[in-house]
């Protein structure tokens, strides 16, 4: 059930709904019957449980920098063991793995691999590494890997080579990761597949025409969500 104000704002009216998205509540107008729940779930004194990933193995692509690095550090803070994948030539990936391994007395905590996720064999190697070096099958994969042409060419100036390369990594790469995960994360073991897309899909700016080819990931996920849920959760 929902209620709407004169400004067509939608209110959540169940405790379950409030619990599932407390971060959105500050922007909601809450009717009087919901005020106690609203106050509880938005109170600074409310202690939210911190999930534990102790003993879990996570694969993160695009882990060398940006959001991929942030995701990696966060998963490590929750206790996960990590397979880090990236195709860049910078030493950031190995440095991150070294930092994570130095933070524990039981290395290896993190394994760094140079992989191009547009290649099916390279994607497979990420899952193989989890089993061979960390002693178990992966539970989580987070696909953050993406590339961009930093010359930001307009569509009329975008070469076929640039377009094909971005499509290969940003879209095909996500597909290959999801496909491998759907076959390697076994139902009943709490498998999780997390894919990143781009907000540029909904707010395209000049120079991003090839980059948002990765926006196909969003449509792709809608197509495969039910089959993946049925297999790995």
PDB file of C-alpha atoms in Angstrom:
ATOM      1  CA  UNK A   1       0.000   0.000   0.000  1.00  0.00           C
ATOM      2  CA  UNK A   2       1.182   3.533  -0.633  1.00  0.00           C
ATOM      3  CA  UNK A   3       0.031   7.075   0.061  1.00  0.00           C
ATOM      4  CA  UNK A   4       0.730  10.189  -1.976  1.00  0.00           C
ATOM      5  CA  UNK A   5       0.915  13.846  -1.047  1.00  0.00           C
ATOM      6  CA  UNK A   6      -0.379  16.691  -3.141  1.00  0.00           C
ATOM      7  CA  UNK A   7       3.098  16.790  -4.670  1.00  0.00           C
ATOM      8  CA  UNK A   8       2.845  13.119  -5.691  1.00  0.00           C
ATOM      9  CA  UNK A   9       5.570  12.008  -3.283  1.00  0.00           C
ATOM     10  CA  UNK A  10       5.402   8.273  -2.539  1.00  0.00           C
ATOM     11  CA  UNK A  11       5.561   7.143   1.074  1.00  0.00           C
ATOM     12  CA  UNK A  12       6.748   3.773   2.317  1.00  0.00           C
ATOM     13  CA  UNK A  13       4.135   2.329   4.649  1.00  0.00           C
ATOM     14  CA  UNK A  14       5.654  -0.876   5.976  1.00  0.00           C
ATOM     15  CA  UNK A  15       8.414  -1.543   8.485  1.00  0.00           C
ATOM     16  CA  UNK A  16       9.960  -3.944   5.969  1.00  0.00           C
ATOM     17  CA  UNK A  17      10.045  -1.230   3.348  1.00  0.00           C
ATOM     18  CA  UNK A  18      11.667   1.203   5.732  1.00  0.00           C
ATOM     19  CA  UNK A  19      14.244  -1.358   6.789  1.00  0.00           C
ATOM     20  CA  UNK A  20      15.204  -2.164   3.193  1.00  0.00           C
ATOM     21  CA  UNK A  21      16.031   1.392   2.156  1.00  0.00           C
ATOM     22  CA  UNK A  22      16.739   3.571   5.234  1.00  0.00           C
ATOM     23  CA  UNK A  23      19.194   5.693   3.231  1.00  0.00           C
ATOM     24  CA  UNK A  24      16.314   7.072   1.176  1.00  0.00           C
ATOM     25  CA  UNK A  25      14.152   8.106   4.080  1.00  0.00           C
ATOM     26  CA  UNK A  26      15.583  11.563   4.630  1.00  0.00           C
ATOM     27  CA  UNK A  27      14.072  12.641   1.319  1.00  0.00           C
ATOM     28  CA  UNK A  28      10.609  11.293   2.103  1.00  0.00           C
ATOM     29  CA  UNK A  29       7.664  13.113   3.586  1.00  0.00           C
ATOM     30  CA  UNK A  30       6.369  10.798   6.263  1.00  0.00           C
ATOM     31  CA  UNK A  31       2.785  10.753   7.499  1.00  0.00           C
ATOM     32  CA  UNK A  32       2.098  10.712  11.231  1.00  0.00           C
ATOM     33  CA  UNK A  33       1.524   6.921  11.638  1.00  0.00           C
ATOM     34  CA  UNK A  34       5.005   6.268  10.223  1.00  0.00           C
ATOM     35  CA  UNK A  35       6.836   8.858  12.280  1.00  0.00           C
ATOM     36  CA  UNK A  36       8.079   6.445  15.014  1.00  0.00           C
ATOM     37  CA  UNK A  37       9.502   4.069  12.415  1.00  0.00           C
ATOM     38  CA  UNK A  38      11.024   6.932  10.464  1.00  0.00           C
ATOM     39  CA  UNK A  39      12.692   8.320  13.583  1.00  0.00           C
ATOM     40  CA  UNK A  40      14.053   4.892  14.531  1.00  0.00           C
ATOM     41  CA  UNK A  41      15.552   3.998  11.165  1.00  0.00           C
ATOM     42  CA  UNK A  42      17.099   7.428  10.598  1.00  0.00           C
ATOM     43  CA  UNK A  43      18.384   7.945  14.126  1.00  0.00           C
ATOM     44  CA  UNK A  44      22.145   8.280  14.541  1.00  0.00           C
ATOM     45  CA  UNK A  45      21.869   6.098  17.668  1.00  0.00           C
ATOM     46  CA  UNK A  46      20.399   3.164  15.737  1.00  0.00           C
ATOM     47  CA  UNK A  47      23.114   0.519  15.383  1.00  0.00           C
ATOM     48  CA  UNK A  48      23.004  -1.257  12.036  1.00  0.00           C
ATOM     49  CA  UNK A  49      24.673  -4.664  11.964  1.00  0.00           C
ATOM     50  CA  UNK A  50      27.936  -4.892  10.033  1.00  0.00           C
ATOM     51  CA  UNK A  51      27.924  -7.887   7.699  1.00  0.00           C
ATOM     52  CA  UNK A  52      30.818 -10.330   7.915  1.00  0.00           C
ATOM     53  CA  UNK A  53      32.446 -11.854   4.858  1.00  0.00           C
ATOM     54  CA  UNK A  54      34.938 -13.866   6.873  1.00  0.00           C
ATOM     55  CA  UNK A  55      35.951 -16.933   4.894  1.00  0.00           C
ATOM     56  CA  UNK A  56      34.253 -15.679   1.725  1.00  0.00           C
ATOM     57  CA  UNK A  57      36.128 -15.272  -1.556  1.00  0.00           C
ATOM     58  CA  UNK A  58      35.355 -12.282  -3.758  1.00  0.00           C
ATOM     59  CA  UNK A  59      36.505 -11.440  -7.275  1.00  0.00           C
ATOM     60  CA  UNK A  60      36.711  -7.765  -8.216  1.00  0.00           C
ATOM     61  CA  UNK A  61      37.463  -6.618 -11.759  1.00  0.00           C
ATOM     62  CA  UNK A  62      38.815  -3.141 -12.388  1.00  0.00           C
ATOM     63  CA  UNK A  63      40.331  -3.299  -8.908  1.00  0.00           C
ATOM     64  CA  UNK A  64      43.424  -1.176  -9.552  1.00  0.00           C
ATOM     65  CA  UNK A  65      41.761   2.209  -9.106  1.00  0.00           C
ATOM     66  CA  UNK A  66      38.534   4.162  -8.700  1.00  0.00           C
ATOM     67  CA  UNK A  67      35.370   2.378  -7.660  1.00  0.00           C
ATOM     68  CA  UNK A  68      36.971  -1.026  -8.104  1.00  0.00           C
ATOM     69  CA  UNK A  69      39.668  -0.183  -5.586  1.00  0.00           C
ATOM     70  CA  UNK A  70      37.082   1.234  -3.176  1.00  0.00           C
ATOM     71  CA  UNK A  71      34.969  -1.914  -3.438  1.00  0.00           C
ATOM     72  CA  UNK A  72      38.065  -4.055  -2.882  1.00  0.00           C
ATOM     73  CA  UNK A  73      39.124  -2.194   0.263  1.00  0.00           C
ATOM     74  CA  UNK A  74      35.585  -2.386   1.646  1.00  0.00           C
ATOM     75  CA  UNK A  75      35.245  -6.121   1.006  1.00  0.00           C
ATOM     76  CA  UNK A  76      38.621  -6.681   2.662  1.00  0.00           C
ATOM     77  CA  UNK A  77      37.477  -4.701   5.705  1.00  0.00           C
ATOM     78  CA  UNK A  78      34.561  -7.131   6.011  1.00  0.00           C
ATOM     79  CA  UNK A  79      36.923 -10.097   6.055  1.00  0.00           C
ATOM     80  CA  UNK A  80      36.774 -11.358   2.467  1.00  0.00           C
ATOM     81  CA  UNK A  81      39.628 -13.004   0.605  1.00  0.00           C
ATOM     82  CA  UNK A  82      40.102 -11.393  -2.782  1.00  0.00           C
ATOM     83  CA  UNK A  83      41.053 -12.068  -6.377  1.00  0.00           C
ATOM     84  CA  UNK A  84      41.866  -8.714  -7.969  1.00  0.00           C
ATOM     85  CA  UNK A  85      41.679  -8.360 -11.738  1.00  0.00           C
ATOM     86  CA  UNK A  86      42.735  -5.431 -13.915  1.00  0.00           C
ATOM     87  CA  UNK A  87      44.288  -4.907 -17.354  1.00  0.00           C
ATOM     88  CA  UNK A  88      46.117  -1.629 -16.746  1.00  0.00           C
ATOM     89  CA  UNK A  89      49.907  -1.394 -16.866  1.00  0.00           C
ATOM     90  CA  UNK A  90      50.190   0.636 -13.676  1.00  0.00           C
ATOM     91  CA  UNK A  91      51.602  -0.976 -10.503  1.00  0.00           C
ATOM     92  CA  UNK A  92      48.491  -0.001  -8.537  1.00  0.00           C
ATOM     93  CA  UNK A  93      47.024  -3.504  -8.595  1.00  0.00           C
ATOM     94  CA  UNK A  94      50.077  -5.211  -7.127  1.00  0.00           C
ATOM     95  CA  UNK A  95      50.488  -2.410  -4.589  1.00  0.00           C
ATOM     96  CA  UNK A  96      46.903  -2.825  -3.416  1.00  0.00           C
ATOM     97  CA  UNK A  97      47.319  -6.585  -3.052  1.00  0.00           C
ATOM     98  CA  UNK A  98      50.544  -6.040  -1.102  1.00  0.00           C
ATOM     99  CA  UNK A  99      48.816  -3.585   1.242  1.00  0.00           C
ATOM    100  CA  UNK A 100      45.975  -6.006   1.907  1.00  0.00           C
ATOM    101  CA  UNK A 101      48.348  -8.906   2.485  1.00  0.00           C
ATOM    102  CA  UNK A 102      50.453  -6.811   4.866  1.00  0.00           C
ATOM    103  CA  UNK A 103      47.363  -6.172   6.987  1.00  0.00           C
ATOM    104  CA  UNK A 104      46.971  -9.833   7.946  1.00  0.00           C
ATOM    105  CA  UNK A 105      49.218 -12.471   9.475  1.00  0.00           C
ATOM    106  CA  UNK A 106      47.807 -15.123   7.141  1.00  0.00           C
ATOM    107  CA  UNK A 107      48.742 -14.183   3.576  1.00  0.00           C
ATOM    108  CA  UNK A 108      47.741 -14.433   0.877  1.00  0.00           C
ATOM    109  CA  UNK A 109      44.685 -12.327   1.573  1.00  0.00           C
ATOM    110  CA  UNK A 110      44.590 -10.905  -1.951  1.00  0.00           C
ATOM    111  CA  UNK A 111      45.873 -12.162  -5.306  1.00  0.00           C
ATOM    112  CA  UNK A 112      46.511  -9.713  -8.177  1.00  0.00           C
ATOM    113  CA  UNK A 113      46.021 -10.889 -11.765  1.00  0.00           C
ATOM    114  CA  UNK A 114      46.488  -8.987 -15.023  1.00  0.00           C
ATOM    115  CA  UNK A 115      43.441  -9.943 -17.056  1.00  0.00           C
ATOM    116  CA  UNK A 116      41.471  -8.630 -20.001  1.00  0.00           C
ATOM    117  CA  UNK A 117      37.847  -9.466 -19.236  1.00  0.00           C
ATOM    118  CA  UNK A 118      36.904  -9.282 -22.905  1.00  0.00           C
ATOM    119  CA  UNK A 119      38.654 -12.674 -23.169  1.00  0.00           C
ATOM    120  CA  UNK A 120      36.666 -15.662 -21.905  1.00  0.00           C
ATOM    121  CA  UNK A 121      39.811 -17.556 -20.937  1.00  0.00           C
ATOM    122  CA  UNK A 122      41.044 -14.639 -18.833  1.00  0.00           C
ATOM    123  CA  UNK A 123      37.716 -14.441 -17.002  1.00  0.00           C
ATOM    124  CA  UNK A 124      37.886 -18.171 -16.316  1.00  0.00           C
ATOM    125  CA  UNK A 125      41.379 -17.708 -14.860  1.00  0.00           C
ATOM    126  CA  UNK A 126      39.964 -15.434 -12.149  1.00  0.00           C
ATOM    127  CA  UNK A 127      37.726 -18.217 -10.860  1.00  0.00           C
ATOM    128  CA  UNK A 128      40.469 -20.813 -11.284  1.00  0.00           C
ATOM    129  CA  UNK A 129      42.815 -18.658  -9.197  1.00  0.00           C
ATOM    130  CA  UNK A 130      40.306 -18.551  -6.367  1.00  0.00           C
ATOM    131  CA  UNK A 131      40.293 -22.321  -6.218  1.00  0.00           C
ATOM    132  CA  UNK A 132      44.011 -22.874  -6.725  1.00  0.00           C
ATOM    133  CA  UNK A 133      45.442 -20.106  -4.501  1.00  0.00           C
ATOM    134  CA  UNK A 134      42.732 -19.381  -1.941  1.00  0.00           C
ATOM    135  CA  UNK A 135      41.493 -22.932  -1.571  1.00  0.00           C
ATOM    136  CA  UNK A 136      37.839 -22.552  -2.470  1.00  0.00           C
ATOM    137  CA  UNK A 137      35.244 -21.494  -4.990  1.00  0.00           C
ATOM    138  CA  UNK A 138      34.370 -17.818  -5.286  1.00  0.00           C
ATOM    139  CA  UNK A 139      31.242 -16.570  -3.527  1.00  0.00           C
ATOM    140  CA  UNK A 140      31.094 -13.030  -4.926  1.00  0.00           C
ATOM    141  CA  UNK A 141      32.040 -11.257  -8.146  1.00  0.00           C
ATOM    142  CA  UNK A 142      31.935  -7.492  -8.610  1.00  0.00           C
ATOM    143  CA  UNK A 143      32.427  -6.247 -12.178  1.00  0.00           C
ATOM    144  CA  UNK A 144      33.848  -2.721 -12.033  1.00  0.00           C
ATOM    145  CA  UNK A 145      36.162  -2.977 -15.044  1.00  0.00           C
ATOM    146  CA  UNK A 146      35.510  -0.482 -17.839  1.00  0.00           C
ATOM    147  CA  UNK A 147      37.551   1.620 -20.231  1.00  0.00           C
ATOM    148  CA  UNK A 148      37.056   5.087 -21.671  1.00  0.00           C
ATOM    149  CA  UNK A 149      38.669   7.100 -24.463  1.00  0.00           C
ATOM    150  CA  UNK A 150      39.983  10.121 -22.614  1.00  0.00           C
ATOM    151  CA  UNK A 151      40.059  12.131 -25.813  1.00  0.00           C
ATOM    152  CA  UNK A 152      36.244  12.068 -25.524  1.00  0.00           C
ATOM    153  CA  UNK A 153      35.593  12.051 -29.279  1.00  0.00           C
ATOM    154  CA  UNK A 154      32.183  12.989 -30.634  1.00  0.00           C
ATOM    155  CA  UNK A 155      30.254  10.189 -32.308  1.00  0.00           C
ATOM    156  CA  UNK A 156      31.216  11.459 -35.777  1.00  0.00           C
ATOM    157  CA  UNK A 157      34.884  11.248 -34.754  1.00  0.00           C
ATOM    158  CA  UNK A 158      34.769   7.864 -33.016  1.00  0.00           C
ATOM    159  CA  UNK A 159      36.734   5.177 -34.800  1.00  0.00           C
ATOM    160  CA  UNK A 160      35.508   1.631 -35.219  1.00  0.00           C
ATOM    161  CA  UNK A 161      38.519   0.395 -33.265  1.00  0.00           C
ATOM    162  CA  UNK A 162      37.646   2.546 -30.245  1.00  0.00           C
ATOM    163  CA  UNK A 163      33.994   1.547 -30.421  1.00  0.00           C
ATOM    164  CA  UNK A 164      34.790  -2.170 -30.695  1.00  0.00           C
ATOM    165  CA  UNK A 165      37.300  -2.079 -27.838  1.00  0.00           C
ATOM    166  CA  UNK A 166      34.938  -0.317 -25.447  1.00  0.00           C
ATOM    167  CA  UNK A 167      32.101  -2.634 -26.351  1.00  0.00           C
ATOM    168  CA  UNK A 168      34.402  -5.619 -25.834  1.00  0.00           C
ATOM    169  CA  UNK A 169      35.401  -4.600 -22.300  1.00  0.00           C
ATOM    170  CA  UNK A 170      32.417  -2.655 -21.017  1.00  0.00           C
ATOM    171  CA  UNK A 171      29.628  -4.883 -22.339  1.00  0.00           C
ATOM    172  CA  UNK A 172      31.085  -8.222 -23.473  1.00  0.00           C
ATOM    173  CA  UNK A 173      33.365  -8.314 -20.419  1.00  0.00           C
ATOM    174  CA  UNK A 174      30.422  -7.981 -18.038  1.00  0.00           C
ATOM    175  CA  UNK A 175      28.587 -10.714 -19.935  1.00  0.00           C
ATOM    176  CA  UNK A 176      31.560 -13.086 -19.702  1.00  0.00           C
ATOM    177  CA  UNK A 177      31.965 -12.438 -15.974  1.00  0.00           C
ATOM    178  CA  UNK A 178      28.270 -13.028 -15.316  1.00  0.00           C
ATOM    179  CA  UNK A 179      28.205 -16.170 -17.439  1.00  0.00           C
ATOM    180  CA  UNK A 180      31.214 -17.665 -15.679  1.00  0.00           C
ATOM    181  CA  UNK A 181      29.787 -16.728 -12.292  1.00  0.00           C
ATOM    182  CA  UNK A 182      26.436 -18.298 -13.140  1.00  0.00           C
ATOM    183  CA  UNK A 183      28.287 -21.552 -13.786  1.00  0.00           C
ATOM    184  CA  UNK A 184      30.753 -21.357 -10.893  1.00  0.00           C
ATOM    185  CA  UNK A 185      28.722 -19.874  -8.011  1.00  0.00           C
ATOM    186  CA  UNK A 186      26.640 -22.780  -6.787  1.00  0.00           C
ATOM    187  CA  UNK A 187      23.058 -22.365  -5.613  1.00  0.00           C
ATOM    188  CA  UNK A 188      22.743 -22.493  -1.834  1.00  0.00           C
ATOM    189  CA  UNK A 189      26.197 -21.039  -1.095  1.00  0.00           C
ATOM    190  CA  UNK A 190      25.089 -17.411  -1.026  1.00  0.00           C
ATOM    191  CA  UNK A 191      26.574 -16.444  -4.386  1.00  0.00           C
ATOM    192  CA  UNK A 192      26.368 -12.764  -5.309  1.00  0.00           C
ATOM    193  CA  UNK A 193      26.925 -11.083  -8.673  1.00  0.00           C
ATOM    194  CA  UNK A 194      27.301  -7.296  -8.605  1.00  0.00           C
ATOM    195  CA  UNK A 195      27.611  -5.360 -11.877  1.00  0.00           C
ATOM    196  CA  UNK A 196      28.426  -1.694 -12.334  1.00  0.00           C
ATOM    197  CA  UNK A 197      27.037   0.306 -15.226  1.00  0.00           C
ATOM    198  CA  UNK A 198      27.184   4.071 -15.858  1.00  0.00           C
ATOM    199  CA  UNK A 199      24.908   6.967 -15.011  1.00  0.00           C
ATOM    200  CA  UNK A 200      25.913   8.396 -18.390  1.00  0.00           C
ATOM    201  CA  UNK A 201      23.323   6.074 -19.901  1.00  0.00           C
ATOM    202  CA  UNK A 202      20.565   8.272 -18.527  1.00  0.00           C
ATOM    203  CA  UNK A 203      22.374  11.596 -18.908  1.00  0.00           C
ATOM    204  CA  UNK A 204      24.565  11.334 -21.989  1.00  0.00           C
ATOM    205  CA  UNK A 205      27.172  14.050 -22.490  1.00  0.00           C
ATOM    206  CA  UNK A 206      29.162  14.785 -25.657  1.00  0.00           C
ATOM    207  CA  UNK A 207      32.200  12.551 -26.011  1.00  0.00           C
ATOM    208  CA  UNK A 208      30.737   9.518 -24.240  1.00  0.00           C
ATOM    209  CA  UNK A 209      28.970   7.775 -27.120  1.00  0.00           C
ATOM    210  CA  UNK A 210      31.338   4.787 -27.142  1.00  0.00           C
ATOM    211  CA  UNK A 211      31.791   4.692 -23.378  1.00  0.00           C
ATOM    212  CA  UNK A 212      28.087   4.216 -22.713  1.00  0.00           C
ATOM    213  CA  UNK A 213      28.113   1.088 -24.816  1.00  0.00           C
ATOM    214  CA  UNK A 214      28.570  -0.370 -21.339  1.00  0.00           C
ATOM    215  CA  UNK A 215      25.048   0.841 -20.677  1.00  0.00           C
ATOM    216  CA  UNK A 216      23.986  -2.318 -22.432  1.00  0.00           C
ATOM    217  CA  UNK A 217      24.936  -3.975 -19.154  1.00  0.00           C
ATOM    218  CA  UNK A 218      21.808  -2.532 -17.554  1.00  0.00           C
ATOM    219  CA  UNK A 219      19.545  -4.031 -20.207  1.00  0.00           C
ATOM    220  CA  UNK A 220      21.545  -7.259 -20.179  1.00  0.00           C
ATOM    221  CA  UNK A 221      21.075  -7.657 -16.420  1.00  0.00           C
ATOM    222  CA  UNK A 222      17.330  -7.369 -16.758  1.00  0.00           C
ATOM    223  CA  UNK A 223      17.408 -10.195 -19.286  1.00  0.00           C
ATOM    224  CA  UNK A 224      19.488 -12.542 -17.151  1.00  0.00           C
ATOM    225  CA  UNK A 225      18.385 -11.611 -13.622  1.00  0.00           C
ATOM    226  CA  UNK A 226      15.835 -14.379 -13.192  1.00  0.00           C
ATOM    227  CA  UNK A 227      18.014 -17.144 -14.679  1.00  0.00           C
ATOM    228  CA  UNK A 228      20.952 -16.110 -12.473  1.00  0.00           C
ATOM    229  CA  UNK A 229      18.796 -15.822  -9.346  1.00  0.00           C
ATOM    230  CA  UNK A 230      17.409 -19.289  -9.960  1.00  0.00           C
ATOM    231  CA  UNK A 231      20.862 -20.780 -10.264  1.00  0.00           C
ATOM    232  CA  UNK A 232      23.166 -19.198  -7.717  1.00  0.00           C
ATOM    233  CA  UNK A 233      21.172 -17.911  -4.765  1.00  0.00           C
TER     234      UNK A 233
END
